[in-house]
Tab-separated table of C-alpha atoms in Angstrom:
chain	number	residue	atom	x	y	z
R	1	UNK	CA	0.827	-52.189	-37.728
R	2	UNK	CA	-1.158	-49.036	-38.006
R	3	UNK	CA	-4.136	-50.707	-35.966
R	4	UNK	CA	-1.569	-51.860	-33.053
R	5	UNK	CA	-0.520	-48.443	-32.928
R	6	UNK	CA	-3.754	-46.846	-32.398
R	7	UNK	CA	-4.567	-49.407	-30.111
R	8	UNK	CA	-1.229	-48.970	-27.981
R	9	UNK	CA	-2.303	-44.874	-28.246
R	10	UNK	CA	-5.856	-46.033	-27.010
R	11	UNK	CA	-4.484	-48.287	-23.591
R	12	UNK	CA	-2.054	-45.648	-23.261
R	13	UNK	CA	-4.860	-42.505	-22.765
R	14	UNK	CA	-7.226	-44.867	-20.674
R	15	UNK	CA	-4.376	-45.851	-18.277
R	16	UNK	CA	-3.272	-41.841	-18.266
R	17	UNK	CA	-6.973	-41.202	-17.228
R	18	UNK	CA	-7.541	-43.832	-14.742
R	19	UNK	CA	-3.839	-44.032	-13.068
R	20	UNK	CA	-2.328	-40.747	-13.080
R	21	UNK	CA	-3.629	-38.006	-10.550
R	22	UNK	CA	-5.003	-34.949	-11.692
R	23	UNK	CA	-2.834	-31.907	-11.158
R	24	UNK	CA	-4.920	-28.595	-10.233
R	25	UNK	CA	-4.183	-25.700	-11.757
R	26	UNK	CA	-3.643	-23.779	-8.848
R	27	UNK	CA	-0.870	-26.610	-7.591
R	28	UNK	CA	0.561	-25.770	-11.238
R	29	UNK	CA	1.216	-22.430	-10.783
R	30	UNK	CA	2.411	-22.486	-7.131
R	31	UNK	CA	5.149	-24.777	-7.849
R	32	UNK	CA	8.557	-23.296	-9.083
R	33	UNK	CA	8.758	-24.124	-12.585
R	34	UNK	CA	11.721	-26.660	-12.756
R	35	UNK	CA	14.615	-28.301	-10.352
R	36	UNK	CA	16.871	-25.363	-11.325
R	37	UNK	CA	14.422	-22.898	-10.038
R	38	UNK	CA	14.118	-24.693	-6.552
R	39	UNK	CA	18.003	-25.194	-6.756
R	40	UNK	CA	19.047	-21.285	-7.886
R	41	UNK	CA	16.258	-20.322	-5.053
R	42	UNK	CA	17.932	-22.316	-2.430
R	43	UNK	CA	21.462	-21.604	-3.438
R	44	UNK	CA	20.663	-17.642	-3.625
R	45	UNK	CA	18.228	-18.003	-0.481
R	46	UNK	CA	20.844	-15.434	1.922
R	47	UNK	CA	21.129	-13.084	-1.001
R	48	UNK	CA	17.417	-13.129	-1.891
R	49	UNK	CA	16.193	-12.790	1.640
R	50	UNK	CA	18.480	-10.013	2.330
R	51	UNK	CA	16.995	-8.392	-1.295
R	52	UNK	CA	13.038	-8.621	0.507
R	53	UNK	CA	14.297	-7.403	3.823
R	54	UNK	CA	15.695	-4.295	2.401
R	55	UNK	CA	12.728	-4.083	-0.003
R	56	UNK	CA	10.169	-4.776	3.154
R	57	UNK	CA	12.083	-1.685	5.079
R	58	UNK	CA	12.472	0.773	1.608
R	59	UNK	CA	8.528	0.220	1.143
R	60	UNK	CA	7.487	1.007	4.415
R	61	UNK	CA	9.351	4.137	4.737
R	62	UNK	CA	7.676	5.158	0.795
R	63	UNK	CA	4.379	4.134	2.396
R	64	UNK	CA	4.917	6.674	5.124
R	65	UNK	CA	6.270	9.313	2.913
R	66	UNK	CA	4.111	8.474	-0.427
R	67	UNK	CA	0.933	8.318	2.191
R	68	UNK	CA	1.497	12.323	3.259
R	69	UNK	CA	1.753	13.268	-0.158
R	70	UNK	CA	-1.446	11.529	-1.052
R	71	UNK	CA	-3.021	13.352	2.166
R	72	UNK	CA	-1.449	16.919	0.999
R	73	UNK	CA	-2.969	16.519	-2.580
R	74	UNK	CA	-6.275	15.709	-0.962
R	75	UNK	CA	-6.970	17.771	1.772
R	76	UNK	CA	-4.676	20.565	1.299
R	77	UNK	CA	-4.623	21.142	-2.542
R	78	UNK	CA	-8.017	19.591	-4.059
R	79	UNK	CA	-10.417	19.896	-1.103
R	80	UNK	CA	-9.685	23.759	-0.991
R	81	UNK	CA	-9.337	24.345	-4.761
R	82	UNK	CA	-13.222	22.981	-4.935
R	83	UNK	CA	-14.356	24.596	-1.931
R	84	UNK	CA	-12.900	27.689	-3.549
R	85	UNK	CA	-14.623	27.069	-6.323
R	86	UNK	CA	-18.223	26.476	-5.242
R	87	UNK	CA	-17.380	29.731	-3.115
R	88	UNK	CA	-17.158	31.626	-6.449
R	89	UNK	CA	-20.091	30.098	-7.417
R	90	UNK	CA	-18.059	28.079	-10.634
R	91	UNK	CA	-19.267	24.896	-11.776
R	92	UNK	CA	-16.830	22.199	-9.792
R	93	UNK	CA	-18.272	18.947	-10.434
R	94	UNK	CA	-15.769	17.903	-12.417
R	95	UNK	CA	-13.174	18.392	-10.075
R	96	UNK	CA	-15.621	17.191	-6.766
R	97	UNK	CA	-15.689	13.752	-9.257
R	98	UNK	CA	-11.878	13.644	-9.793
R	99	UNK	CA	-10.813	14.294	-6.265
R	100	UNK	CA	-13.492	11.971	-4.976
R	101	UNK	CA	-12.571	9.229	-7.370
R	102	UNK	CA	-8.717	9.903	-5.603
R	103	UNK	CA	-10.304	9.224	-2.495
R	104	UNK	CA	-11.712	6.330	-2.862
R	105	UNK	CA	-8.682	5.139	-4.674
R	106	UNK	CA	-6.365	6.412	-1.410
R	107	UNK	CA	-8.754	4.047	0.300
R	108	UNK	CA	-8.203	0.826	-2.003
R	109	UNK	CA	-4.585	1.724	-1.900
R	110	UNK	CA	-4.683	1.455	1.717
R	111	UNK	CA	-5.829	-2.213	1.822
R	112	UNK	CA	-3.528	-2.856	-1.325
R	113	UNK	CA	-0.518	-1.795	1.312
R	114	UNK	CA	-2.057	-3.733	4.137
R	115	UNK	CA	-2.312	-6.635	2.198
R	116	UNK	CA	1.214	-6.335	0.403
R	117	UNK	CA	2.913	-5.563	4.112
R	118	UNK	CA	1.301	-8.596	5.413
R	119	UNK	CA	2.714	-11.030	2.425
R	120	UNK	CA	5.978	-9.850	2.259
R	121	UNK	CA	6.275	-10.230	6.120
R	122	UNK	CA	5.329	-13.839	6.239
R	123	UNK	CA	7.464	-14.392	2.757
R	124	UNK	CA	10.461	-13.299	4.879
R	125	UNK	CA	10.100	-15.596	8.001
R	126	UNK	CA	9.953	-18.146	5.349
R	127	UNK	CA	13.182	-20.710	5.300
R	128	UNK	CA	13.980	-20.708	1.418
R	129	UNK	CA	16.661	-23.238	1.911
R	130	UNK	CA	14.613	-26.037	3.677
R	131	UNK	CA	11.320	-24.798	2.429
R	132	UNK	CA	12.083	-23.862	-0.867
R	133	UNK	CA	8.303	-24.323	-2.424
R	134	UNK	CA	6.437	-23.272	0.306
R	135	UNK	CA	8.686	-20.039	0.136
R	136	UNK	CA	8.008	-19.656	-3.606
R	137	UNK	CA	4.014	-20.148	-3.279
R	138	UNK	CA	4.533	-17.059	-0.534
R	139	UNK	CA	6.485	-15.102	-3.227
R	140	UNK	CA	3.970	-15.615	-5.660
R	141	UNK	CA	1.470	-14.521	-3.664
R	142	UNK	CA	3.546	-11.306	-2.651
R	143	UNK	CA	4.083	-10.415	-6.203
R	144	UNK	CA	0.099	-10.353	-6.308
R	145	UNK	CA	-0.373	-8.690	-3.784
R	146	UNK	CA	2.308	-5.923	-5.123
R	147	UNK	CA	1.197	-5.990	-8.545
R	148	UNK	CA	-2.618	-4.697	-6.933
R	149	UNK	CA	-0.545	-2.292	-5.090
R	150	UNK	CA	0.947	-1.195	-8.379
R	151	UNK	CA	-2.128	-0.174	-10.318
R	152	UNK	CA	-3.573	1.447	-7.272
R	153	UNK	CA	-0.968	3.599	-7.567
R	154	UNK	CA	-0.976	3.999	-11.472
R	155	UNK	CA	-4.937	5.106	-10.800
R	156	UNK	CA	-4.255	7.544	-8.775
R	157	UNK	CA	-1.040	9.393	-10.545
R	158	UNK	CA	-3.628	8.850	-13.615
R	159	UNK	CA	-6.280	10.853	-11.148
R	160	UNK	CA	-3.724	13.387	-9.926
R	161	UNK	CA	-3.083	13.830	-13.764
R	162	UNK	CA	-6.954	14.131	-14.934
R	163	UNK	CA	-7.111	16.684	-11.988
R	164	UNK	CA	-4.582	18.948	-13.710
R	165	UNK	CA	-5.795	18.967	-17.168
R	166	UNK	CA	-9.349	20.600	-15.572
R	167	UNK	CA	-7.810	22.887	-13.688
R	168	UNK	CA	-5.570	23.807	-16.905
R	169	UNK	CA	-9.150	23.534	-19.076
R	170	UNK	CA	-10.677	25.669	-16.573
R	171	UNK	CA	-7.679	28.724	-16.254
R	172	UNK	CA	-7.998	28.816	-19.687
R	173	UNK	CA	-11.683	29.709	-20.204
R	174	UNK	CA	-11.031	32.377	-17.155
R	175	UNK	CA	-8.148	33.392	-19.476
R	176	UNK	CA	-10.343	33.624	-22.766
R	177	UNK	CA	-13.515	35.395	-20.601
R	178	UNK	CA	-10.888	37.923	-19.577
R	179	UNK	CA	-9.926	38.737	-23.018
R	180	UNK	CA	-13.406	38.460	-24.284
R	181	UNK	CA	-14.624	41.381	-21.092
R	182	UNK	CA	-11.197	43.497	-21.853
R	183	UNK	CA	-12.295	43.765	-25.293
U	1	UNK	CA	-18.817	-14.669	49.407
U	2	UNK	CA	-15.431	-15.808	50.193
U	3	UNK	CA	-14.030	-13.426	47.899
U	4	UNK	CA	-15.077	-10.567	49.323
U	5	UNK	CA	-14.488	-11.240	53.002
U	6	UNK	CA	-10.808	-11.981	51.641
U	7	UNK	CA	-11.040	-8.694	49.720
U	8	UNK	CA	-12.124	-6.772	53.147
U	9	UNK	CA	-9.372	-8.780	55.053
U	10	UNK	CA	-6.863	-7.573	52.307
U	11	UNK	CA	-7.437	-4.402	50.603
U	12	UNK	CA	-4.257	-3.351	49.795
U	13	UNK	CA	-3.354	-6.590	48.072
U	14	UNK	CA	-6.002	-7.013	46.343
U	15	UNK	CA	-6.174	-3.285	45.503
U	16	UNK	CA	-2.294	-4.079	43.711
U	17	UNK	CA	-3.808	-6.972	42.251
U	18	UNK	CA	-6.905	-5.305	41.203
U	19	UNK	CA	-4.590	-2.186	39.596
U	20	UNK	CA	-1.880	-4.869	37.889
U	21	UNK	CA	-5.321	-6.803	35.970
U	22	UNK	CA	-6.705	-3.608	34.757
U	23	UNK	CA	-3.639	-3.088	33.117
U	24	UNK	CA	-3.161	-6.006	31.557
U	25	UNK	CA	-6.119	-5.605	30.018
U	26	UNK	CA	-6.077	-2.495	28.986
U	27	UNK	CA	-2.310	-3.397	27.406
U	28	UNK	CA	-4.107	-6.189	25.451
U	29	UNK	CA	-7.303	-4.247	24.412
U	30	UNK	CA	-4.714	-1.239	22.823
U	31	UNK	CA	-2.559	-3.694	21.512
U	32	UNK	CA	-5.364	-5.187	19.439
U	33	UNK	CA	-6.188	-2.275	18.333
U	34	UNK	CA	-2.535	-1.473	17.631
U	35	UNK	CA	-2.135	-4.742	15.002
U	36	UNK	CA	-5.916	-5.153	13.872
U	37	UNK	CA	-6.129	-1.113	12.782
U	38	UNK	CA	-2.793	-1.684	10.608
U	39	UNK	CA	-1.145	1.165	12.402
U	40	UNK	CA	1.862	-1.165	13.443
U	41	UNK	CA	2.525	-1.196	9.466
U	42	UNK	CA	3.399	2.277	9.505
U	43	UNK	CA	4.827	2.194	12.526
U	44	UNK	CA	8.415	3.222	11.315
U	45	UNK	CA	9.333	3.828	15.139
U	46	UNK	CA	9.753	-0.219	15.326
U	47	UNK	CA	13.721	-1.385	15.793
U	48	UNK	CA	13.799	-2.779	12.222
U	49	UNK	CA	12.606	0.665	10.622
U	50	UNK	CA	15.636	2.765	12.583
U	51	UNK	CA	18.125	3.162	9.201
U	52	UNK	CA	15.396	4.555	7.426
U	53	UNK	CA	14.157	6.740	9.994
U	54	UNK	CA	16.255	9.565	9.225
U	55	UNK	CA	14.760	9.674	5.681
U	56	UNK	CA	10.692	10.294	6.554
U	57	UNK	CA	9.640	13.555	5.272
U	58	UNK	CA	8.719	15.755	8.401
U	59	UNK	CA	9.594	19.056	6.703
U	60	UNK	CA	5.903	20.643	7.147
U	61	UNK	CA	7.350	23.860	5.989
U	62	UNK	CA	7.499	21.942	2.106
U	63	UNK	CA	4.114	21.044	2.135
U	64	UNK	CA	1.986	23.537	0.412
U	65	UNK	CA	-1.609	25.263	1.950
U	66	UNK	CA	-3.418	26.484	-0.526
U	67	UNK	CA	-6.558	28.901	0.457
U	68	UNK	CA	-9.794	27.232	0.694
U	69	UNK	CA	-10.986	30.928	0.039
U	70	UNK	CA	-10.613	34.195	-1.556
U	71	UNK	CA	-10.992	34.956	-5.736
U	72	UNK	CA	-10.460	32.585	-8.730
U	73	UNK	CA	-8.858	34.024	-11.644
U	74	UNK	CA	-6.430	32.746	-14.163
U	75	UNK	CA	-3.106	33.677	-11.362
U	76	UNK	CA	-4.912	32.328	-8.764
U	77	UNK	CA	-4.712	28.936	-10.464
U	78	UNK	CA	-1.230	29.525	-12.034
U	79	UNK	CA	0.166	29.443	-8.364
U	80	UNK	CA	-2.375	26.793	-7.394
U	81	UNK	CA	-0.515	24.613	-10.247
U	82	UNK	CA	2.402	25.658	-9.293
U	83	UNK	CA	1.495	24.259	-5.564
U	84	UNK	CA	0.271	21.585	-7.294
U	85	UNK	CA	2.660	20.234	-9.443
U	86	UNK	CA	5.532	20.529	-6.672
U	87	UNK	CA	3.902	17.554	-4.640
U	88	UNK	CA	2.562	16.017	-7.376
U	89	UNK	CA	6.341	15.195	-8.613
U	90	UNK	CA	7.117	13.804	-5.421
U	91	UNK	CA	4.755	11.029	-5.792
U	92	UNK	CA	4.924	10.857	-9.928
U	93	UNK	CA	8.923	10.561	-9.788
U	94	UNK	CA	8.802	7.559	-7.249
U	95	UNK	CA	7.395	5.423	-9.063
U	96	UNK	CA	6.309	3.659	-6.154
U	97	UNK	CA	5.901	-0.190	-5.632
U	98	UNK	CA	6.601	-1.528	-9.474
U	99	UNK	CA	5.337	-4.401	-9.653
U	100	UNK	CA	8.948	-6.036	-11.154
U	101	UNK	CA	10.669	-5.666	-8.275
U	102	UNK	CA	9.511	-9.345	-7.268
U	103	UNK	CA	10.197	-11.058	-10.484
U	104	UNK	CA	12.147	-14.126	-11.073
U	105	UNK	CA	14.888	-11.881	-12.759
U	106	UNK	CA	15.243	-9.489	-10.567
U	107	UNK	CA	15.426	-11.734	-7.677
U	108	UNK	CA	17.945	-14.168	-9.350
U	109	UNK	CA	15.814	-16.995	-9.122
């Protein structure tokens, strides 16, 4: 009994091999997870696609408005703080480093945006009701391309911070030199 | 050779014609440059974008200059931080583009 069993096992794994088609990772993860999935996506298809069109609008208008911000922290805060500061001959690498990590990271975020904008456009001229997993592949993709987006922006609110603390480190040894000179 | 006899016969036609090509392609050239530079993304002057326009921040007078010259000393930087933290909110507080916002839940997949 035992040794029809293991033999049944055996056929069974050889005919698994041999007959049924490999599945790809990637196909894995692009397909909604179950029936329900495909079904709640087409029966909330309106709803959802009204959800990304807001969302679409609502992050371009941040971009806009999130973008000068970025600009007035760069070039009219931190670019004249460390020209200031080489002007009074104080040592500024620190803060040359911070601001020009920001930069670079302003730059990144750009792409990150680009990217993001262009996702979430085509996810939205997708038909979720008659193209339900083709629509979900595009989401996925859009919620990578967000998620990038995401961390750019953590890195720089994480530079903005850095930036503060050295300018905090630094009025505080002009503090202490003043008390050490007074007295 | 028969282009230029026709051109000589008519100048004023094919002056028009000339004028109406050259803009064409000047149209296509900028509008290339229009979508391949990315500045249509932030284009928020687009038909879609015009309930939101209202809400862009124009208000230069808000944005803070801070002297690229002059003395550093310990007041100096209290009202650069002051400066500082001001816009610095504006972009902390939004906590802009979490990355949730696409999930299954939130979506209602």
């Amino acid at each position: 009994m035992t040794r029809f069993v293991k033999l049944l096992i055996g056929v069974a794994s050889v005919f698994s091999l041999v007959f049924v088609p490999p599945v790809h990772a990637q196909e894995m993860i692009l397909q909604p997870s179950g029936p329900t999935e495909v079904d709640r996506l087409q029966a909330q298809c309106d709803t959802i696609i009204a959800t990304l069109r807001r969302l679409h609008t609502n992050d371009a208008l941040l971009r806009v408005n999130i973008g000068q911000s970025y600009n007035a922290i760069s070039a009219r805060l931190m670019a004249r703080l460390n020209s200031r500061l080489a002007l009074n001959r104080i040592d500024s690498s620190k803060f040359v480093e911070i601001a020009n990590r920001f930069d670079e990271e302003r730059d990144r975020f750009s792409s990150a945006y680009s990217e993001y904008e262009t996702a979430l456009s085509s996810l939205v001229r997708i038909d979720c009701k008659t193209r339900a997993t083709e629509f979900y592949a595009a989401l996925l993709e859009s919620r990578d391309a967000r998620t990038k987006l995401s961390n750019s922006v953590k890195t720089m609110n994480d530079n903005i911070r850095e930036y503060r603390v050295a300018v905090e480190v630094l009025q505080q040894e002009l503090k202490l030199e003043t008390h050490t000179d007074a007295s | 050779m028969h282009l230029k006899q026709w051109i000589m016969r008519y100048r004023l036609p094919a002056f028009l014609i000339g004028v109406i090509v050259l803009a064409i392609v000047l149209v296509l050239i900028s509008m290339n440059v229009y979508y391949r530079s990315g500045a249509y993304q932030l284009d928020l002057s687009r038909p879609e974008y015009k309930s939101v326009r209202s809400q862009i921040d124009t208000d230069k007078k808000t944005r803070h200059n801070f002297e690229a010259q002059g003395p550093i000393n310990s007041q100096v930087l209290e009202d650069f931080l002051r400066m500082y933290d001001e816009e610095a909110r504006r972009v902390i507080e939004a906590d802009a583009y979490s990355a949730d916002v696409l999930s299954n839940e939130q979506l209602g997949i």
